CSV table of C-alpha atoms and ligand atoms in Angstrom, one decimal:
chain,number,residue,atom,x,y,z
K,1,UNK,CA,25.8,8.3,1.8
K,2,UNK,CA,25.8,10.6,-1.3
K,3,UNK,CA,23.2,13.4,-1.6
K,4,UNK,CA,21.3,13.7,-4.9
K,5,UNK,CA,19.8,17.0,-5.6
K,6,UNK,CA,16.9,16.9,-8.4
K,7,UNK,CA,16.6,19.7,-10.8
K,8,UNK,CA,13.4,21.8,-10.1
K,9,UNK,CA,10.1,20.7,-11.8
K,10,UNK,CA,11.8,17.3,-12.4
K,11,UNK,CA,10.6,15.4,-9.2
K,12,UNK,CA,7.0,15.0,-9.6
K,13,UNK,CA,7.2,11.5,-10.5
K,14,UNK,CA,9.6,10.4,-8.1
K,15,UNK,CA,7.5,12.3,-5.1
K,16,UNK,CA,4.5,9.9,-6.5
K,17,UNK,CA,7.0,7.1,-6.1
K,18,UNK,CA,8.0,6.3,-9.3
K,19,UNK,CA,11.5,4.7,-8.7
K,20,UNK,CA,13.4,5.7,-11.9
K,21,UNK,CA,15.8,8.5,-11.7
K,22,UNK,CA,17.6,9.5,-15.3
K,23,UNK,CA,20.4,11.9,-15.8
K,24,UNK,CA,18.4,14.6,-17.2
K,25,UNK,CA,16.6,14.8,-13.7
K,26,UNK,CA,19.5,15.2,-11.7
K,27,UNK,CA,21.2,18.7,-10.7
K,28,UNK,CA,24.1,17.4,-8.8
K,29,UNK,CA,25.5,15.0,-6.5
K,30,UNK,CA,27.5,15.5,-3.3
K,31,UNK,CA,30.4,14.5,-2.7
K,32,UNK,CA,31.5,13.9,-6.0
K,33,UNK,CA,30.8,10.5,-7.3
K,34,UNK,CA,33.5,8.0,-7.2
K,35,UNK,CA,31.7,4.6,-6.9
K,36,UNK,CA,28.0,2.9,-6.7
K,37,UNK,CA,26.4,3.6,-3.5
K,38,UNK,CA,23.4,4.6,-1.6
K,39,UNK,CA,22.1,8.3,-1.9
K,40,UNK,CA,19.5,10.3,-0.2
K,41,UNK,CA,17.5,12.1,-3.0
K,42,UNK,CA,16.4,15.7,-2.5
K,43,UNK,CA,14.3,18.1,-4.4
K,44,UNK,CA,15.7,21.6,-5.5
K,45,UNK,CA,14.1,23.2,-2.3
K,46,UNK,CA,15.9,20.8,0.0
K,47,UNK,CA,12.9,18.5,0.8
K,48,UNK,CA,13.7,14.7,1.5
K,49,UNK,CA,12.3,12.5,-1.4
K,50,UNK,CA,13.5,8.9,-1.1
K,51,UNK,CA,16.6,6.7,-0.6
K,52,UNK,CA,18.0,4.8,-3.5
K,53,UNK,CA,21.2,3.3,-5.2
K,54,UNK,CA,22.9,5.7,-7.1
K,55,UNK,CA,25.6,4.1,-9.8
K,56,UNK,CA,26.7,6.0,-13.1
K,57,UNK,CA,27.4,2.7,-15.0
K,58,UNK,CA,23.7,2.0,-15.0
K,59,UNK,CA,21.3,3.5,-17.7
K,60,UNK,CA,19.2,4.2,-14.7
K,61,UNK,CA,21.3,6.5,-12.7
K,62,UNK,CA,19.3,6.5,-9.5
K,63,UNK,CA,17.0,3.9,-8.5
K,64,UNK,CA,14.6,4.5,-5.5
K,65,UNK,CA,13.7,2.0,-3.3
K,66,UNK,CA,12.3,3.5,0.2
K,67,UNK,CA,10.7,6.9,0.5
K,68,UNK,CA,10.4,6.4,4.3
K,69,UNK,CA,12.9,8.9,6.0
K,70,UNK,CA,13.3,6.7,9.0
K,71,UNK,CA,14.7,3.7,7.1
K,72,UNK,CA,18.2,3.1,7.2
K,73,UNK,CA,19.4,2.4,3.4
K,74,UNK,CA,22.0,-1.0,3.9
K,75,UNK,CA,22.1,-4.6,3.4
K,76,UNK,CA,19.5,-5.2,6.2
K,77,UNK,CA,17.1,-2.9,4.1
K,78,UNK,CA,17.5,-5.3,1.1
K,79,UNK,CA,17.1,-8.3,3.8
K,80,UNK,CA,13.9,-6.9,4.7
K,81,UNK,CA,12.4,-5.9,1.4
K,82,UNK,CA,13.2,-9.4,0.3
K,83,UNK,CA,11.9,-11.1,3.3
K,84,UNK,CA,8.7,-8.9,2.8
K,85,UNK,CA,8.2,-9.7,-1.0
K,86,UNK,CA,8.4,-13.5,0.0
K,87,UNK,CA,5.8,-13.1,2.9
K,88,UNK,CA,3.4,-11.5,0.9
K,89,UNK,CA,3.2,-14.8,-1.2
K,90,UNK,CA,2.3,-16.8,1.7
K,91,UNK,CA,-0.8,-17.8,0.2
K,92,UNK,CA,0.6,-19.4,-2.8
K,93,UNK,CA,2.8,-21.7,-0.8
K,94,UNK,CA,-0.2,-23.4,0.4
K,95,UNK,CA,-1.6,-24.0,-3.1
K,96,UNK,CA,-1.9,-27.8,-3.6
K,97,UNK,CA,-1.8,-28.0,-7.3
K,98,UNK,CA,0.9,-25.2,-7.9
K,99,UNK,CA,4.8,-25.2,-7.2
K,100,UNK,CA,6.0,-22.6,-9.5
K,101,UNK,CA,5.4,-18.9,-9.1
K,102,UNK,CA,7.1,-15.3,-8.7
K,103,UNK,CA,8.6,-14.3,-5.3
K,104,UNK,CA,10.0,-11.0,-6.1
K,105,UNK,CA,8.9,-8.8,-8.9
K,106,UNK,CA,11.5,-6.2,-9.5
K,107,UNK,CA,10.2,-2.6,-8.9
K,108,UNK,CA,6.7,-4.0,-8.2
K,109,UNK,CA,8.5,-5.5,-5.0
K,110,UNK,CA,10.8,-2.4,-4.4
K,111,UNK,CA,13.7,-4.4,-5.7
K,112,UNK,CA,14.7,-2.7,-9.0
K,113,UNK,CA,16.1,-5.2,-11.5
K,114,UNK,CA,15.5,-8.3,-9.6
K,115,UNK,CA,13.0,-11.2,-10.7
K,116,UNK,CA,13.0,-14.5,-8.6
K,117,UNK,CA,10.9,-17.4,-8.9
K,118,UNK,CA,10.4,-20.7,-7.2
K,119,UNK,CA,10.0,-23.8,-9.2
K,120,UNK,CA,9.6,-26.9,-6.9
K,121,UNK,CA,13.0,-27.1,-4.8
K,122,UNK,CA,14.9,-24.5,-6.6
K,123,UNK,CA,15.0,-20.6,-7.0
K,124,UNK,CA,15.9,-19.1,-10.3
K,125,UNK,CA,16.9,-15.3,-10.3
K,126,UNK,CA,16.9,-13.1,-13.1
K,127,UNK,CA,19.1,-9.8,-12.8
K,128,UNK,CA,18.5,-7.0,-15.2
K,129,UNK,CA,20.1,-4.0,-13.1
K,130,UNK,CA,23.6,-3.4,-11.8
K,131,UNK,CA,21.9,-2.8,-8.3
K,132,UNK,CA,20.4,-6.4,-8.7
K,133,UNK,CA,24.1,-7.7,-9.5
K,134,UNK,CA,25.3,-5.7,-6.4
K,135,UNK,CA,22.9,-7.4,-4.0
K,136,UNK,CA,22.4,-10.8,-5.3
K,137,UNK,CA,24.2,-12.3,-2.6
K,138,UNK,CA,22.4,-10.7,0.1
K,139,UNK,CA,19.1,-11.4,-1.6
K,140,UNK,CA,20.0,-15.1,-2.2
K,141,UNK,CA,21.2,-15.4,1.5
K,142,UNK,CA,17.7,-14.1,2.6
K,143,UNK,CA,15.8,-16.4,0.4
K,144,UNK,CA,17.8,-19.4,1.4
K,145,UNK,CA,17.3,-18.7,5.2
K,146,UNK,CA,13.5,-18.4,4.5
K,147,UNK,CA,12.9,-21.1,1.9
K,148,UNK,CA,15.7,-23.5,2.0
K,149,UNK,CA,15.9,-24.2,-1.5
K,150,UNK,CA,18.3,-27.1,-3.0
K,151,UNK,CA,20.0,-24.6,-5.2
K,152,UNK,CA,19.6,-20.7,-6.3
K,153,UNK,CA,20.8,-20.1,-9.7
K,154,UNK,CA,20.9,-16.6,-10.9
K,155,UNK,CA,21.5,-15.5,-14.7
K,156,UNK,CA,21.9,-11.9,-16.1
K,157,UNK,CA,18.9,-11.0,-18.0
K,158,UNK,CA,20.5,-10.9,-21.7
K,159,UNK,CA,18.3,-7.7,-22.7
K,160,UNK,CA,19.6,-5.5,-20.2
K,161,UNK,CA,23.5,-6.7,-20.0
K,162,UNK,CA,24.5,-4.3,-22.6
K,163,UNK,CA,22.6,-1.4,-21.1
K,164,UNK,CA,23.7,-2.0,-18.0
K,165,UNK,CA,27.5,-2.7,-18.5
K,166,UNK,CA,27.1,-6.2,-17.0
K,167,UNK,CA,28.8,-9.6,-18.3
K,168,UNK,CA,26.4,-12.6,-18.8
K,169,UNK,CA,26.9,-14.8,-15.8
K,170,UNK,CA,25.3,-17.8,-14.3
K,171,UNK,CA,25.7,-17.8,-10.4
K,172,UNK,CA,24.9,-20.7,-7.9
K,173,UNK,CA,24.3,-20.4,-4.1
K,174,UNK,CA,23.7,-23.1,-1.7
K,175,UNK,CA,23.1,-22.7,1.7
K,176,UNK,CA,23.5,-19.0,1.5
K,177,UNK,CA,27.1,-19.2,0.1
K,178,UNK,CA,28.0,-18.8,-3.7
K,179,UNK,CA,29.0,-22.2,-5.2
K,180,UNK,CA,30.3,-23.7,-8.2
K,181,UNK,CA,27.5,-25.2,-10.6
K,182,UNK,CA,26.8,-29.1,-9.9
K,183,UNK,CA,27.3,-30.7,-13.4
K,184,UNK,CA,25.3,-33.6,-12.5
K,185,UNK,CA,22.2,-31.6,-11.3
K,186,UNK,CA,18.7,-32.8,-12.3
K,187,UNK,CA,16.1,-31.2,-14.0
K,188,UNK,CA,13.7,-29.5,-11.6
K,189,UNK,CA,10.2,-30.7,-11.8
K,190,UNK,CA,7.3,-28.8,-10.6
K,191,UNK,CA,3.6,-28.3,-11.1
K,192,UNK,CA,1.1,-25.6,-12.3
K,193,UNK,CA,-2.4,-25.8,-11.9
K,194,UNK,CA,-2.1,-29.5,-11.6
K,195,UNK,CA,0.1,-29.9,-14.7
K,196,UNK,CA,3.7,-31.3,-14.6
K,197,UNK,CA,6.5,-29.2,-16.0
K,198,UNK,CA,10.5,-29.9,-15.9
K,199,UNK,CA,13.2,-27.1,-16.5
K,200,UNK,CA,16.7,-27.9,-17.3
K,201,UNK,CA,19.4,-26.0,-15.0
K,202,UNK,CA,20.8,-22.9,-16.6
K,203,UNK,CA,18.9,-23.1,-19.9
K,204,UNK,CA,15.5,-21.8,-21.3
K,205,UNK,CA,14.2,-18.4,-21.8
K,206,UNK,CA,13.8,-15.8,-18.8
K,207,UNK,CA,14.3,-18.3,-15.9
K,208,UNK,CA,13.2,-21.4,-17.7
K,209,UNK,CA,9.2,-21.1,-17.6
K,210,UNK,CA,6.8,-18.2,-17.8
K,211,UNK,CA,4.8,-18.4,-14.7
K,212,UNK,CA,3.1,-15.0,-15.5
K,213,UNK,CA,0.8,-16.8,-17.7
K,214,UNK,CA,-0.6,-19.1,-15.1
K,215,UNK,CA,-4.0,-18.0,-14.6
K,216,UNK,CA,-4.4,-17.2,-18.6
K,217,UNK,CA,-3.3,-20.7,-19.2
K,218,UNK,CA,-6.1,-21.8,-17.2
K,219,UNK,CA,-8.6,-19.7,-18.4
K,220,UNK,CA,-8.3,-20.8,-21.9
K,221,UNK,CA,-9.3,-24.4,-20.9
K,222,UNK,CA,-13.2,-23.6,-21.0
K,223,UNK,CA,-13.0,-23.1,-24.5
K,224,UNK,CA,-10.8,-25.5,-25.8
K,225,UNK,CA,-12.8,-28.6,-25.6
K,226,UNK,CA,-13.3,-30.4,-29.0
K,227,UNK,CA,-11.3,-27.5,-30.6
K,228,UNK,CA,-8.5,-27.4,-33.3
K,229,UNK,CA,-6.3,-25.3,-31.4
K,230,UNK,CA,-3.2,-23.4,-32.8
K,231,UNK,CA,-0.7,-22.2,-30.1
K,232,UNK,CA,1.6,-19.7,-31.6
K,233,UNK,CA,4.8,-19.0,-30.0
K,234,UNK,CA,3.8,-22.0,-27.7
K,235,UNK,CA,7.6,-22.2,-26.0
K,236,UNK,CA,7.6,-25.4,-24.0
K,237,UNK,CA,3.8,-25.7,-24.3
K,238,UNK,CA,2.1,-24.2,-21.2
K,239,UNK,CA,-1.1,-23.3,-23.3
K,240,UNK,CA,-0.6,-26.5,-25.4
K,241,UNK,CA,-1.0,-28.7,-22.4
K,242,UNK,CA,-4.0,-26.9,-21.0
K,243,UNK,CA,-5.5,-27.2,-24.3
K,244,UNK,CA,-5.0,-31.0,-24.3
K,245,UNK,CA,-6.0,-31.3,-20.9
K,246,UNK,CA,-9.4,-29.6,-21.5
K,247,UNK,CA,-10.0,-32.2,-24.4
K,248,UNK,CA,-8.9,-30.4,-27.6
K,249,UNK,CA,-9.2,-32.5,-30.8
K,250,UNK,CA,-5.8,-31.3,-32.1
K,251,UNK,CA,-3.2,-28.6,-31.1
K,252,UNK,CA,-0.6,-27.3,-33.6
K,253,UNK,CA,2.3,-25.6,-31.7
K,254,UNK,CA,4.5,-23.3,-33.4
K,255,UNK,CA,8.1,-21.7,-31.9
K,256,UNK,CA,11.0,-20.3,-33.7
K,257,UNK,CA,12.9,-22.5,-30.8
K,258,UNK,CA,13.3,-26.2,-32.0
K,259,UNK,CA,14.5,-26.9,-28.5
K,260,UNK,CA,11.6,-25.5,-26.8
K,261,UNK,CA,9.1,-27.6,-29.3
K,262,UNK,CA,11.1,-30.8,-28.7
K,263,UNK,CA,10.8,-29.9,-24.8
K,264,UNK,CA,7.0,-29.7,-25.3
K,265,UNK,CA,6.6,-33.1,-26.5
K,266,UNK,CA,8.5,-34.2,-23.8
K,267,UNK,CA,6.3,-32.5,-21.4
K,268,UNK,CA,3.1,-34.0,-23.0
K,269,UNK,CA,4.9,-37.5,-22.5
K,270,UNK,CA,5.4,-36.4,-18.9
K,271,UNK,CA,2.0,-35.6,-18.1
K,272,UNK,CA,0.5,-38.8,-19.8
K,273,UNK,CA,2.7,-40.5,-17.7
K,274,UNK,CA,1.5,-38.9,-14.6
K,275,UNK,CA,-2.1,-39.6,-15.9
K,276,UNK,CA,-2.8,-36.1,-16.2
K,277,UNK,CA,-3.4,-36.2,-19.8
K,278,UNK,CA,-5.2,-38.9,-21.5
K,279,UNK,CA,-3.3,-41.6,-23.4
K,280,UNK,CA,-2.9,-40.8,-26.9
K,281,UNK,CA,-2.5,-37.1,-26.3
K,282,UNK,CA,0.9,-37.1,-28.0
K,283,UNK,CA,-0.8,-37.8,-31.0
K,284,UNK,CA,-2.9,-34.8,-31.4
K,285,UNK,CA,-0.1,-32.2,-31.2
K,286,UNK,CA,2.0,-31.1,-34.2
K,287,UNK,CA,5.0,-29.0,-33.6
K,288,UNK,CA,6.3,-26.6,-36.1
K,289,UNK,CA,9.6,-24.9,-35.5
K,290,UNK,CA,9.1,-21.9,-37.7
K,291,UNK,CA,8.7,-18.2,-38.0
K,292,UNK,CA,5.2,-17.6,-36.6
K,293,UNK,CA,4.3,-14.6,-38.3
K,294,UNK,CA,5.0,-16.1,-41.5
K,295,UNK,CA,3.6,-19.5,-40.6
K,296,UNK,CA,0.1,-18.0,-39.7
K,297,UNK,CA,0.1,-16.2,-43.2
K,298,UNK,CA,0.9,-19.4,-44.8
K,299,UNK,CA,-1.5,-21.3,-42.7
K,300,UNK,CA,-5.1,-22.7,-44.2
K,301,UNK,CA,-8.0,-20.5,-43.8
K,302,UNK,CA,-10.8,-21.9,-41.3
K,303,UNK,CA,-8.8,-24.7,-40.0
K,304,UNK,CA,-8.7,-23.4,-36.3
K,305,UNK,CA,-11.4,-22.6,-33.8
K,306,UNK,CA,-9.0,-21.3,-31.3
K,307,UNK,CA,-5.7,-19.5,-31.6
K,308,UNK,CA,-3.4,-18.6,-28.7
K,309,UNK,CA,-1.0,-15.5,-29.7
K,310,UNK,CA,1.9,-15.0,-27.1
K,311,UNK,CA,4.6,-13.3,-29.2
K,312,UNK,CA,7.6,-12.1,-27.2
K,313,UNK,CA,8.1,-8.6,-26.1
K,314,UNK,CA,8.0,-6.6,-29.7
K,315,UNK,CA,8.0,-3.0,-28.0
K,316,UNK,CA,11.3,-3.3,-26.1
K,317,UNK,CA,11.0,0.5,-25.3
K,318,UNK,CA,8.6,3.5,-25.7
K,319,UNK,CA,10.3,4.5,-28.7
K,320,UNK,CA,10.1,1.3,-30.4
K,321,UNK,CA,6.2,1.2,-29.5
K,322,UNK,CA,5.1,2.4,-32.9
K,323,UNK,CA,6.7,-0.1,-35.1
K,324,UNK,CA,5.8,-2.6,-32.4
K,325,UNK,CA,2.1,-1.8,-32.8
K,326,UNK,CA,2.3,-2.4,-36.3
K,327,UNK,CA,3.6,-6.0,-35.7
K,328,UNK,CA,1.1,-6.6,-33.1
K,329,UNK,CA,-1.5,-5.3,-35.6
K,330,UNK,CA,-0.2,-7.6,-38.1
K,331,UNK,CA,-0.4,-10.7,-36.2
K,332,UNK,CA,-3.9,-10.0,-34.8
K,333,UNK,CA,-5.2,-9.2,-38.4
K,334,UNK,CA,-3.8,-12.1,-39.8
K,335,UNK,CA,-5.3,-14.4,-36.9
K,336,UNK,CA,-8.8,-12.7,-37.2
K,337,UNK,CA,-9.0,-13.1,-41.0
K,338,UNK,CA,-7.9,-17.0,-40.7
K,339,UNK,CA,-9.8,-18.2,-37.8
K,340,UNK,CA,-13.3,-19.8,-38.2
K,341,UNK,CA,-16.2,-17.3,-38.0
K,342,UNK,CA,-17.1,-17.5,-34.2
K,343,UNK,CA,-13.6,-18.9,-33.1
K,344,UNK,CA,-11.8,-17.8,-29.9
K,345,UNK,CA,-8.4,-15.9,-29.8
K,346,UNK,CA,-6.3,-15.8,-26.6
K,347,UNK,CA,-4.3,-12.4,-27.4
K,348,UNK,CA,-1.4,-11.2,-25.7
K,349,UNK,CA,1.0,-8.4,-25.3
K,350,UNK,CA,4.3,-8.3,-22.6
K,351,UNK,CA,5.5,-5.3,-23.6
K,352,UNK,CA,5.8,-2.9,-20.6
K,353,UNK,CA,6.2,-0.1,-23.0
K,354,UNK,CA,2.5,-0.5,-24.5
K,355,UNK,CA,-0.6,0.5,-22.3
K,356,UNK,CA,-3.9,-1.6,-22.2
K,357,UNK,CA,-5.5,1.3,-24.2
K,358,UNK,CA,-2.7,1.0,-26.9
K,359,UNK,CA,-3.4,-2.8,-27.0
K,360,UNK,CA,-7.1,-2.4,-27.3
K,361,UNK,CA,-6.7,0.3,-30.1
K,362,UNK,CA,-4.2,-2.2,-31.9
K,363,UNK,CA,-7.2,-4.7,-31.8
K,364,UNK,CA,-9.6,-2.6,-33.2
K,365,UNK,CA,-7.3,-1.5,-36.0
K,366,UNK,CA,-6.9,-5.3,-36.6
K,367,UNK,CA,-10.4,-6.0,-36.3
K,368,UNK,CA,-11.5,-3.3,-38.5
K,369,UNK,CA,-8.8,-4.4,-41.3
K,370,UNK,CA,-9.9,-8.0,-41.0
K,371,UNK,CA,-13.5,-6.9,-41.5
K,372,UNK,CA,-14.4,-8.8,-38.3
K,373,UNK,CA,-16.7,-7.9,-35.3
K,374,UNK,CA,-14.6,-8.5,-31.8
K,375,UNK,CA,-16.6,-9.4,-28.6
K,376,UNK,CA,-14.0,-9.3,-25.5
K,377,UNK,CA,-14.8,-12.2,-23.5
K,378,UNK,CA,-12.2,-11.8,-20.6
K,379,UNK,CA,-9.8,-9.1,-19.7
K,380,UNK,CA,-6.2,-10.9,-18.8
K,381,UNK,CA,-3.2,-10.0,-16.8
K,382,UNK,CA,-0.3,-11.8,-14.9
K,383,UNK,CA,-1.4,-13.4,-11.9
K,384,UNK,CA,-1.1,-11.9,-8.6
K,385,UNK,CA,2.5,-13.1,-7.8
K,386,UNK,CA,3.2,-10.4,-10.6
K,387,UNK,CA,1.6,-7.4,-8.7
K,388,UNK,CA,1.1,-4.2,-10.6
K,389,UNK,CA,2.4,-1.5,-8.5
K,390,UNK,CA,0.3,1.9,-9.2
K,391,UNK,CA,3.1,4.1,-8.8
K,392,UNK,CA,5.2,2.1,-11.5
K,393,UNK,CA,2.6,1.5,-14.4
K,394,UNK,CA,5.4,-0.2,-16.3
K,395,UNK,CA,4.8,-3.3,-14.0
K,396,UNK,CA,1.5,-3.7,-15.9
K,397,UNK,CA,3.2,-5.5,-18.6
K,398,UNK,CA,1.4,-8.5,-19.6
K,399,UNK,CA,-1.9,-7.8,-21.2
K,400,UNK,CA,-4.5,-10.2,-22.6
K,401,UNK,CA,-8.0,-10.8,-24.0
K,402,UNK,CA,-9.9,-13.7,-24.7
K,403,UNK,CA,-11.9,-12.6,-27.7
K,404,UNK,CA,-14.4,-13.9,-30.2
K,405,UNK,CA,-14.4,-13.2,-33.7
K,406,UNK,CA,-17.6,-12.7,-35.9
K,407,UNK,CA,-17.5,-12.2,-39.4
Q,1,SAH,N1,3.4,-19.2,-24.5
Q,1,SAH,C1,4.6,-19.6,-24.0
Q,1,SAH,C2,5.7,-18.5,-23.6
Q,1,SAH,C3,5.8,-17.6,-25.1
Q,1,SAH,S1,7.1,-16.7,-24.9
Q,1,SAH,C4,4.2,-20.1,-22.6
Q,1,SAH,O1,3.2,-20.2,-22.2
Q,1,SAH,O2,5.2,-20.8,-21.9
Q,1,SAH,C5,7.6,-16.4,-26.6
Q,1,SAH,C6,8.1,-17.3,-27.3
Q,1,SAH,O3,7.9,-16.6,-28.8
Q,1,SAH,C7,9.4,-17.9,-27.0
Q,1,SAH,O4,9.4,-19.2,-26.9
Q,1,SAH,C8,10.2,-17.6,-28.3
Q,1,SAH,O5,11.4,-18.9,-28.6
Q,1,SAH,C9,9.0,-17.5,-29.5
Q,1,SAH,N2,9.6,-16.6,-30.8
Q,1,SAH,C10,10.2,-15.4,-30.6
Q,1,SAH,N3,10.2,-15.0,-32.1
Q,1,SAH,C11,9.6,-15.6,-32.6
Q,1,SAH,C12,9.2,-15.7,-34.1
Q,1,SAH,N4,9.4,-14.9,-34.8
Q,1,SAH,N5,8.5,-17.0,-34.5
Q,1,SAH,C13,8.2,-17.9,-33.8
Q,1,SAH,N6,8.4,-18.1,-32.2
Q,1,SAH,C14,9.2,-17.0,-31.7
């Protein structure tokens, strides 16, 4: 095992259990680096801090996973962490109306760069670190042992492939062993809050579905009845479907992905068939494959009583935060100007680099430029299957508010 010694004064955050160590904080490694491996981490005065995975090809050289000296960093420890993450979600497995949720939430579950979601009988994993890639077979075999999914599909996170020097791959595991893709595999069906969804194998964004918005989709229902709703950045229609179930008069769904919008319509039909949505729901929905920012600017004034703004991650890193704040502000400002007086906006940011304070500040700039008063009705975040680890503030990535716009 390597010994990594941290520079004097550079160990404050990691002693408080932050899991990332960048090259600038590292004084030296003993013995000399040859290949990725486990490391014990020491302060400049020789005090043990934590165990982690050291890999010079990763953009985060050392990823810490345990601060307990008695732990023995090994495959076995990774198995234990996987098992613990799943066991912490026991309550979610007993939900009758939801069969899709997150099993492993990366650093917040002490497994850096690994996210795993369950969708009905399948598990989908997103790998965003070299650590995740190295331990994928161990994690997949533990998940298989505990949950017996029909298949585990693992994809490399496109956003991190370059940074981490990983090739983009799709891998499959069955019965704990890596296998070839079964070309005849069907789409997987699952329910969330009683609404049916279907995800195609190896396709779609993230792991095919954004289960972090589960509680927030439910939260918008009480405001949607009888309303003209705009679902901006709708993807496959999570919010659209909930608005329809709540009795919205109309829903316009806008996304740049035409295939996501086609799938949205398919899911409306699916829920009509399952009698979750009333007959004729399809006729209330219009889809617009467009750039949402431009589409909103071109839209009619006072047409909507309710808007959902769920853009993709606009601030990828801390350094791009300033520009991203402008883009978020612009989006929210135009929405506040276009919506009817007294209308409701559910607005989100999934940028980890943007704090909740930044988000509120951005909203206040938008409101002031739109000449509107804003009431915050609800504060939203990801569900408890995406926990926020206090020592890793970046895990509070999804922030949202339901606001009323008074002009
Ligand atoms: N609200 C969705 C998730 C949205 S994810 C749900 O509940 O499932 C963000 C979406 O924004 C993606 O579907 C992506 O295709 C879309 N997107 C990204 N850039 C866009 C743009 N400029 N205009 C419109 N859609 C965009």
